CSV table of C-alpha atoms in Angstrom, one decimal:
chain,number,residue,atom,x,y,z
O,1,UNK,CA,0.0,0.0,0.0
O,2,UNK,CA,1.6,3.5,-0.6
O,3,UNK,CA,-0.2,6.8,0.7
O,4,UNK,CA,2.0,9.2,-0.9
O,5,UNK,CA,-0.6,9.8,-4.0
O,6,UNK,CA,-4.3,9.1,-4.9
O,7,UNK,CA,-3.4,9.5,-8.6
O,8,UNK,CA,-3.6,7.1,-11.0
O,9,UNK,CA,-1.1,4.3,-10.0
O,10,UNK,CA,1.9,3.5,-12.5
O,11,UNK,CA,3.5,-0.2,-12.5
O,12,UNK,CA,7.4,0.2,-13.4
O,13,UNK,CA,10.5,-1.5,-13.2
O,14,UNK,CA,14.0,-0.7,-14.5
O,15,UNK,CA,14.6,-4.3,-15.1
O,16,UNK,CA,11.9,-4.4,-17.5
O,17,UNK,CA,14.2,-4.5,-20.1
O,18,UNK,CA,17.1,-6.8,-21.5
O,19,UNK,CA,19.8,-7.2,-24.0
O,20,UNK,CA,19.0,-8.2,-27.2
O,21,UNK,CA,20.9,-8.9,-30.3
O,22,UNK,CA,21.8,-5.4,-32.9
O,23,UNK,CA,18.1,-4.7,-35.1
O,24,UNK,CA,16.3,-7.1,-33.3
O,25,UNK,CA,12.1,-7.3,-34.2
O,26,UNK,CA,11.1,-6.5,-30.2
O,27,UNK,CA,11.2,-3.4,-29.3
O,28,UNK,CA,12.6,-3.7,-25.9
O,29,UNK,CA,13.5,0.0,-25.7
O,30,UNK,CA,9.5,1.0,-25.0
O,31,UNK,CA,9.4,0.3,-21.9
O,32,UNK,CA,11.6,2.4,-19.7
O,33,UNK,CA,10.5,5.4,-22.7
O,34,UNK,CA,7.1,5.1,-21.9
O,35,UNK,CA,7.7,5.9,-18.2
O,36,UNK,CA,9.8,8.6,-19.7
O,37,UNK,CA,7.7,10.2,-21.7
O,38,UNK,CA,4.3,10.1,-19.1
O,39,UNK,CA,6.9,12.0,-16.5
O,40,UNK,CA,8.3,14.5,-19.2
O,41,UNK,CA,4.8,15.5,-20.2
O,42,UNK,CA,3.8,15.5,-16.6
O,43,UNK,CA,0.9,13.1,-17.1
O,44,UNK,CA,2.5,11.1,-13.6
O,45,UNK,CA,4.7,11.8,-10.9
O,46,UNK,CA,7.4,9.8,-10.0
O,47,UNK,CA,5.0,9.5,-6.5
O,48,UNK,CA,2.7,7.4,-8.7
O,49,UNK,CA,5.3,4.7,-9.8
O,50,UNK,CA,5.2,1.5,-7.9
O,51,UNK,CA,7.9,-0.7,-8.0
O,52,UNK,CA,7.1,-4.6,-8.6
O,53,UNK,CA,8.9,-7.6,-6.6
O,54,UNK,CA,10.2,-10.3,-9.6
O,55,UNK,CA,7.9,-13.0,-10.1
O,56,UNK,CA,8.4,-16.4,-8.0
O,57,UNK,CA,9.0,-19.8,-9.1
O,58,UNK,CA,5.6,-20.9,-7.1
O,59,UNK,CA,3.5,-18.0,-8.7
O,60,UNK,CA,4.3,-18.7,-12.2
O,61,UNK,CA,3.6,-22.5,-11.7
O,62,UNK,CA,0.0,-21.6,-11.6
O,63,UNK,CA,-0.1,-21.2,-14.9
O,64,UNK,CA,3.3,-22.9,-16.6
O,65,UNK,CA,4.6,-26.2,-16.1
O,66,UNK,CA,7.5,-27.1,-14.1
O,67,UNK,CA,9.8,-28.3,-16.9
O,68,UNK,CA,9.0,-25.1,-18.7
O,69,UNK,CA,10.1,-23.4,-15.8
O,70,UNK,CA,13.1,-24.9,-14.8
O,71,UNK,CA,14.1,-24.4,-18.8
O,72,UNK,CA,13.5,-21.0,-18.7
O,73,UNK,CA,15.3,-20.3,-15.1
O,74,UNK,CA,18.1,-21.9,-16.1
O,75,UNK,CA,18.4,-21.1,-19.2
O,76,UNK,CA,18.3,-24.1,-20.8
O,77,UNK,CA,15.5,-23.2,-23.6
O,78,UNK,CA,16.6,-24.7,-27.1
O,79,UNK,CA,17.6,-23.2,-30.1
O,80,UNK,CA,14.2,-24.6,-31.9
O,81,UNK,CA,12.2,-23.3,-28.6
O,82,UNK,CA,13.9,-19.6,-28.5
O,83,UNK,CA,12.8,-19.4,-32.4
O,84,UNK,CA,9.5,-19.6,-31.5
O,85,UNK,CA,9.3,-17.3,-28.7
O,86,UNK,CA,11.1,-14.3,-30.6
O,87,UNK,CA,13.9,-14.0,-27.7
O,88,UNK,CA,10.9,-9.3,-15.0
O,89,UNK,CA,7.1,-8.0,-14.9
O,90,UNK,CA,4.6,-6.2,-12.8
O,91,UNK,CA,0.9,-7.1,-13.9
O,92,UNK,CA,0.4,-9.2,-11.2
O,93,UNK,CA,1.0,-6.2,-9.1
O,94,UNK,CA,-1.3,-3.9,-11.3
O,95,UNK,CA,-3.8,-6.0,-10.8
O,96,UNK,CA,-3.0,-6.4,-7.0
O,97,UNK,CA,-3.2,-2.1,-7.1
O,98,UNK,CA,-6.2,-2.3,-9.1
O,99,UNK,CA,-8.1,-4.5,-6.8
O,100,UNK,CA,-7.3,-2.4,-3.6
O,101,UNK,CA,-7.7,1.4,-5.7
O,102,UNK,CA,-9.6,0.6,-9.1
O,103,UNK,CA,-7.4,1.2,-11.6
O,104,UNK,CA,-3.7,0.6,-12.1
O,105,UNK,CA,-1.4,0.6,-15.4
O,106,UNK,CA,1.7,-1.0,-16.0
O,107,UNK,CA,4.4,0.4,-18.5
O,108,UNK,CA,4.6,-2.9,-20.1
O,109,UNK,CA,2.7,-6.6,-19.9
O,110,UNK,CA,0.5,-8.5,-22.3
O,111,UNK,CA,2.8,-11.5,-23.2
O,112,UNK,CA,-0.4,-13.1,-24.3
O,113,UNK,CA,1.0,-15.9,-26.6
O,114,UNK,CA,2.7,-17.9,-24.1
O,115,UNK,CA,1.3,-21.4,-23.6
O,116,UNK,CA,1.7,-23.4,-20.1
O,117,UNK,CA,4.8,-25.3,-21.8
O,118,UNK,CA,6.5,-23.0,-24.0
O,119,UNK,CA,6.5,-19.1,-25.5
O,120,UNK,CA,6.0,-17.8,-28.4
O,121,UNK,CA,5.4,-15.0,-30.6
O,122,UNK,CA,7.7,-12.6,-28.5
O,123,UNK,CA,6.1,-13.8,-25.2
O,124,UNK,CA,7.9,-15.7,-22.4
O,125,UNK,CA,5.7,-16.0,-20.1
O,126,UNK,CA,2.3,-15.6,-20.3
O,127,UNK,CA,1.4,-12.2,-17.3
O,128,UNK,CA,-2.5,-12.0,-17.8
O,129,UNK,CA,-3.2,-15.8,-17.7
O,130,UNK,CA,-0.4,-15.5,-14.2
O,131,UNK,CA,-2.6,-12.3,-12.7
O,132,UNK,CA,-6.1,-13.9,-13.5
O,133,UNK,CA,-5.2,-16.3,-11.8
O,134,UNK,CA,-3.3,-15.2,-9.0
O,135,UNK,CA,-6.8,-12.5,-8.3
O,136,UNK,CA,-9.5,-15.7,-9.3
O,137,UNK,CA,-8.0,-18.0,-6.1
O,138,UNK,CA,-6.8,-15.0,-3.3
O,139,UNK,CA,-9.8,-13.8,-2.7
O,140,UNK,CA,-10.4,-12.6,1.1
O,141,UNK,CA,-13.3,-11.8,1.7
O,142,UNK,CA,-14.4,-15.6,0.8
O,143,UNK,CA,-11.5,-18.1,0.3
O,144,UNK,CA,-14.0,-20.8,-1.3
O,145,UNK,CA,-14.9,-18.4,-4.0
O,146,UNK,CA,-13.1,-18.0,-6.9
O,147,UNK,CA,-13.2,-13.9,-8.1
O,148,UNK,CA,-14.1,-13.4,-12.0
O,149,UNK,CA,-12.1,-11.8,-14.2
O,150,UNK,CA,-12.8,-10.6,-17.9
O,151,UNK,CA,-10.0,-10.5,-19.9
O,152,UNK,CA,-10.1,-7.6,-22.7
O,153,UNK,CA,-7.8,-8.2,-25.2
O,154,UNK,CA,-7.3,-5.9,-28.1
O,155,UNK,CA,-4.4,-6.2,-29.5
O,156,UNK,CA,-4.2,-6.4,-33.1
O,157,UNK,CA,-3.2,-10.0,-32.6
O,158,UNK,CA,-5.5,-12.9,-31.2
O,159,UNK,CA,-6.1,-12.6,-27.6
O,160,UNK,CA,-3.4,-14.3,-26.8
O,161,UNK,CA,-4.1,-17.4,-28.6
O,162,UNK,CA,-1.9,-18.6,-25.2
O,163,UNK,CA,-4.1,-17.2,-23.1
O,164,UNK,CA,-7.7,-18.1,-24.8
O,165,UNK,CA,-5.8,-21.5,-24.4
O,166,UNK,CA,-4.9,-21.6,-20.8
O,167,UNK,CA,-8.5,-20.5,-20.1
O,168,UNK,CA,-10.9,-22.7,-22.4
O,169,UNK,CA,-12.3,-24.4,-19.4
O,170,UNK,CA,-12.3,-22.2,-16.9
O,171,UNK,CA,-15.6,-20.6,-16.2
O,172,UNK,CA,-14.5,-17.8,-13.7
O,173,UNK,CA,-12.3,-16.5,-16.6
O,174,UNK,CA,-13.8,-14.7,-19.8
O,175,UNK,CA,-11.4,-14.1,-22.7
O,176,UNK,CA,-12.5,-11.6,-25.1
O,177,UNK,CA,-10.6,-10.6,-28.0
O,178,UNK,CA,-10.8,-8.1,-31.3
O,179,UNK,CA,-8.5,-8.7,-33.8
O,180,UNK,CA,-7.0,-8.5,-37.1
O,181,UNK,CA,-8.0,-12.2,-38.5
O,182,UNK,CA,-5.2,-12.8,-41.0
O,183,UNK,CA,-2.6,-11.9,-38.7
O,184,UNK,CA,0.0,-13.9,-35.9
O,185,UNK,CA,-0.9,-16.3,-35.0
O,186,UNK,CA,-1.8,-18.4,-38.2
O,187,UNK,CA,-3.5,-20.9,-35.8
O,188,UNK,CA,-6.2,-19.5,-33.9
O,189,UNK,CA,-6.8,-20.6,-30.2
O,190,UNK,CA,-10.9,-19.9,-29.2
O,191,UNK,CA,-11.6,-17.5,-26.9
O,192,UNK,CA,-14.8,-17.1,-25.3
O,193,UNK,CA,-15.7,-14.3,-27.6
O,194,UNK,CA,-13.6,-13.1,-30.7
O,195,UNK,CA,-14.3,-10.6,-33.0
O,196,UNK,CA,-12.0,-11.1,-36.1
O,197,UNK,CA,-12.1,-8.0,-38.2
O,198,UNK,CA,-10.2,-7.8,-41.4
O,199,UNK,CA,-7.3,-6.2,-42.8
O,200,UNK,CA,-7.1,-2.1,-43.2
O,201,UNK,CA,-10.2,-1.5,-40.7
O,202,UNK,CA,-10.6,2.1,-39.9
O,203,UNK,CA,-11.0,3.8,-36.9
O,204,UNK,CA,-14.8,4.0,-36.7
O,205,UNK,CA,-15.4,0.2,-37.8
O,206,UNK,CA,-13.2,-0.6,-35.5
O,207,UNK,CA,-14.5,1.5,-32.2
O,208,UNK,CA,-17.9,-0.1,-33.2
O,209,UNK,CA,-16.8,-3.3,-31.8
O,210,UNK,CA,-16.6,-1.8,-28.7
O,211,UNK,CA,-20.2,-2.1,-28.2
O,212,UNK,CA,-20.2,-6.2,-26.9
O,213,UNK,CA,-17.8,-4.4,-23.6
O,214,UNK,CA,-21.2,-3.0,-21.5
O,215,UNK,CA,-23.0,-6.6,-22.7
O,216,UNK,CA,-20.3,-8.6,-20.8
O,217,UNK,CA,-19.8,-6.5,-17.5
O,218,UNK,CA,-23.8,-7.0,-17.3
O,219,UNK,CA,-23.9,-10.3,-18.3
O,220,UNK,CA,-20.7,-12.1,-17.2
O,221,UNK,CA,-20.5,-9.2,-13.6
O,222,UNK,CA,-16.9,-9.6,-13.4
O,223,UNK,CA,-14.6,-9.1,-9.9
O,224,UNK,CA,-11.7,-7.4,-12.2
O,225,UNK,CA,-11.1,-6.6,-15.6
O,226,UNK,CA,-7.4,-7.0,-17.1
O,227,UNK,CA,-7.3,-4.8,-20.4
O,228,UNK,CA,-4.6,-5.5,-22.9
O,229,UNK,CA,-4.3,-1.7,-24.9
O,230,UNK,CA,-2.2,-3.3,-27.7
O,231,UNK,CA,-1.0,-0.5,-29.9
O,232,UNK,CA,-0.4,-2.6,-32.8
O,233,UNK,CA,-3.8,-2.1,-34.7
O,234,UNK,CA,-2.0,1.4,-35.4
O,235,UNK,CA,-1.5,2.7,-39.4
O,236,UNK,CA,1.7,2.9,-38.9
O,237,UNK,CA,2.8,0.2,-36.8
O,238,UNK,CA,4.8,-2.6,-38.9
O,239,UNK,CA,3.1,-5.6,-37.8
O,240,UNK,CA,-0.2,-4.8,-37.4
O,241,UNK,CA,-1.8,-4.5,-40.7
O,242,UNK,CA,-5.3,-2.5,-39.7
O,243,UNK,CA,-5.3,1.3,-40.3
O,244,UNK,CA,-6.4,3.0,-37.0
O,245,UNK,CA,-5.1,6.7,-35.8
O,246,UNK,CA,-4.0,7.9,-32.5
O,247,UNK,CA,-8.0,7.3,-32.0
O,248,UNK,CA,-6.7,4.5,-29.8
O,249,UNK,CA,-7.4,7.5,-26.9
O,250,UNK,CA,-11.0,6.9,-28.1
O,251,UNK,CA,-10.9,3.0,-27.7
O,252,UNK,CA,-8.8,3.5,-24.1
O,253,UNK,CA,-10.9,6.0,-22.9
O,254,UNK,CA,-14.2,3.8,-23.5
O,255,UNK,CA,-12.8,0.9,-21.9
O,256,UNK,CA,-11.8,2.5,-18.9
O,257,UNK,CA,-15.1,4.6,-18.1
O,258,UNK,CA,-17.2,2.0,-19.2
O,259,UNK,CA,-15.6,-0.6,-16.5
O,260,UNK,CA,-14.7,2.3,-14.1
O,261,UNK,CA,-18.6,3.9,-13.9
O,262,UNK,CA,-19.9,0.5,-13.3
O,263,UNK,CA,-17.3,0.3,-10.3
O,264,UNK,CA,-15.3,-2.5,-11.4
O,265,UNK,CA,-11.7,-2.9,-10.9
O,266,UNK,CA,-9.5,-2.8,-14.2
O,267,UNK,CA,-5.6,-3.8,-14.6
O,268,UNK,CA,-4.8,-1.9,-18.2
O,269,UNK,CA,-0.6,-3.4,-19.7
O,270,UNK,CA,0.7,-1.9,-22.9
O,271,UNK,CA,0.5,-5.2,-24.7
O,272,UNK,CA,1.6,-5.3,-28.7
O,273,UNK,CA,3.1,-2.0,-30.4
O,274,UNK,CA,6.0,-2.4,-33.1
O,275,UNK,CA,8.3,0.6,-34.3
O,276,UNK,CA,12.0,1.0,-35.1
O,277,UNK,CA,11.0,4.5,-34.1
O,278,UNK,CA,11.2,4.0,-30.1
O,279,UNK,CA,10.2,7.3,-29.1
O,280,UNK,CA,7.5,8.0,-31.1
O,281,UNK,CA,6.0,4.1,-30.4
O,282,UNK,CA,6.3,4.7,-26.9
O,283,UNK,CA,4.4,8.3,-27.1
O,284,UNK,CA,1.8,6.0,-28.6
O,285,UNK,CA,2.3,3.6,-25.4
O,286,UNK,CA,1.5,6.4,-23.2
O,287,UNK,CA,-2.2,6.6,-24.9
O,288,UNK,CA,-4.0,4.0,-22.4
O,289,UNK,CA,-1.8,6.4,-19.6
O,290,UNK,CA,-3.5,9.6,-20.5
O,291,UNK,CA,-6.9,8.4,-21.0
């Protein structure tokens, strides 16, 4: 718990990034400019920032196996299984913050492609599945009973075909996903609801999806909501292959009221965004910050 501010409360870490090899395709750069750019602009305080403690061994067993694990610790992954993946974390503490002050962002998150046994597609380990359900079984005001959580995912690229996979059949998890249907992966997981749109959707086609969001918090009444803001269905980003503007305020800023107003808790991570141009992709990061 920190007192120090009643503003909007930032997940960051300086670890959050990593060496990678000269040109590489992840932008790993983002995420300490994202943090940059909301203090430059004086959208945050550094008062806001919360710190996250690395994730244990026992917490990420709740959603990946033990040999995947002990690979990954030790850094025994193969050559084959590194190929696939494309190469610390704080959602579980977002959604911890979120929980105890109703809304909570982190400055990076939504490694939605990681399965229980292995990554892929950039991700490692998989932080929504990890969060949900970290929140769904530590609930205190009744042990016995699971919290729900809603999963928005709307990322340009299927909701995390990893975690639509993870959480087939569980019923105290909704996965929800819009996104761009000939895109990563080429093998679609099911989610519990996905709307597949197609290739060079604008931004008005697009926010119209939006409309199935007040439907599920009525019908599904979930205990938190973890929102995955890709920025990838962006014009200009280089893998995403729709046509939306820095409208993406729109999107953010209809997520977020229509969960907040209806007093729900909601987790928001950065999730997909893809720019050799790292300042000006992490400007576009900072969207789901401002609204």
């Amino acid at each position: 718990v920190r007192h120090e501010s009643s503003a909007l409360p930032v997940v960051h870490h300086s670890k959050y990034v990593c060496d990678l090899p000269p040109n590489h395709r992840f932008p790993m750069g983002k995420f300490p400019r994202v943090l940059q750019c909301l203090l430059r602009d004086q959208v945050i305080t550094e008062k806001q920032v919360w710190v996250p403690e690395i994730a244990s061994k026992d917490l990420l067993s709740c959603v990946h196996t033990e040999d995947y694990l002990d690979n990954f610790i030790n850094g025994k992954i193969s050559e084959q299984e590194q190929r696939r993946t494309g190469f610390p974390w704080g959602t579980v503490l977002a959604a911890e913050v979120a929980l105890q002050r109703g809304l909570a962002c982190s400055t990076a998150g939504g490694t939605h492609h990681a399965f229980p046994s292995y990554g892929s597609g950039f991700c490692l380990l998989n932080d929504l599945a990890v969060a949900a359900k970290y929140t769904m079984n530590n609930s205190p005001n009744s042990p016995s009973t699971k919290r729900k959580v809603l999963i928005v995912d709307l990322d340009v690229h299927q909701q995390g075909d990893g975690t639509a996979f993870i959480f087939k059949e569980e019923p105290s998890v909704f996965t929800f996903s819009v996104h761009c249907g000939k895109n990563f992966p080429l093998r679609k997981q099911q989610s519990d609801l996905d709307i597949s749109v197609e290739d060079g959707l604008e931004d008005k086609d697009y926010l119209s999806t939006e409309a199935h969001l007040p439907w599920l918090l009525e019908t599904f009444r979930p205990d938190l909501v973890l929102y995955d803001a890709g920025v990838d269905p962006h014009w200009e980003d280089e893998l995403g292959r729709l046509r939306l503007t820095d409208q993406l305020y729109q999107r953010d800023l209809f997520v977020l009221k229509t969960v907040v107003k209806r007093g729900v808790p909601i987790a928001a991570v950065i999730g997909g965004g893809y720019s050799r141009d790292i300042d000006k992709l992490a400007l576009r990061h900072s969207i789901v910050h401002r609204a």
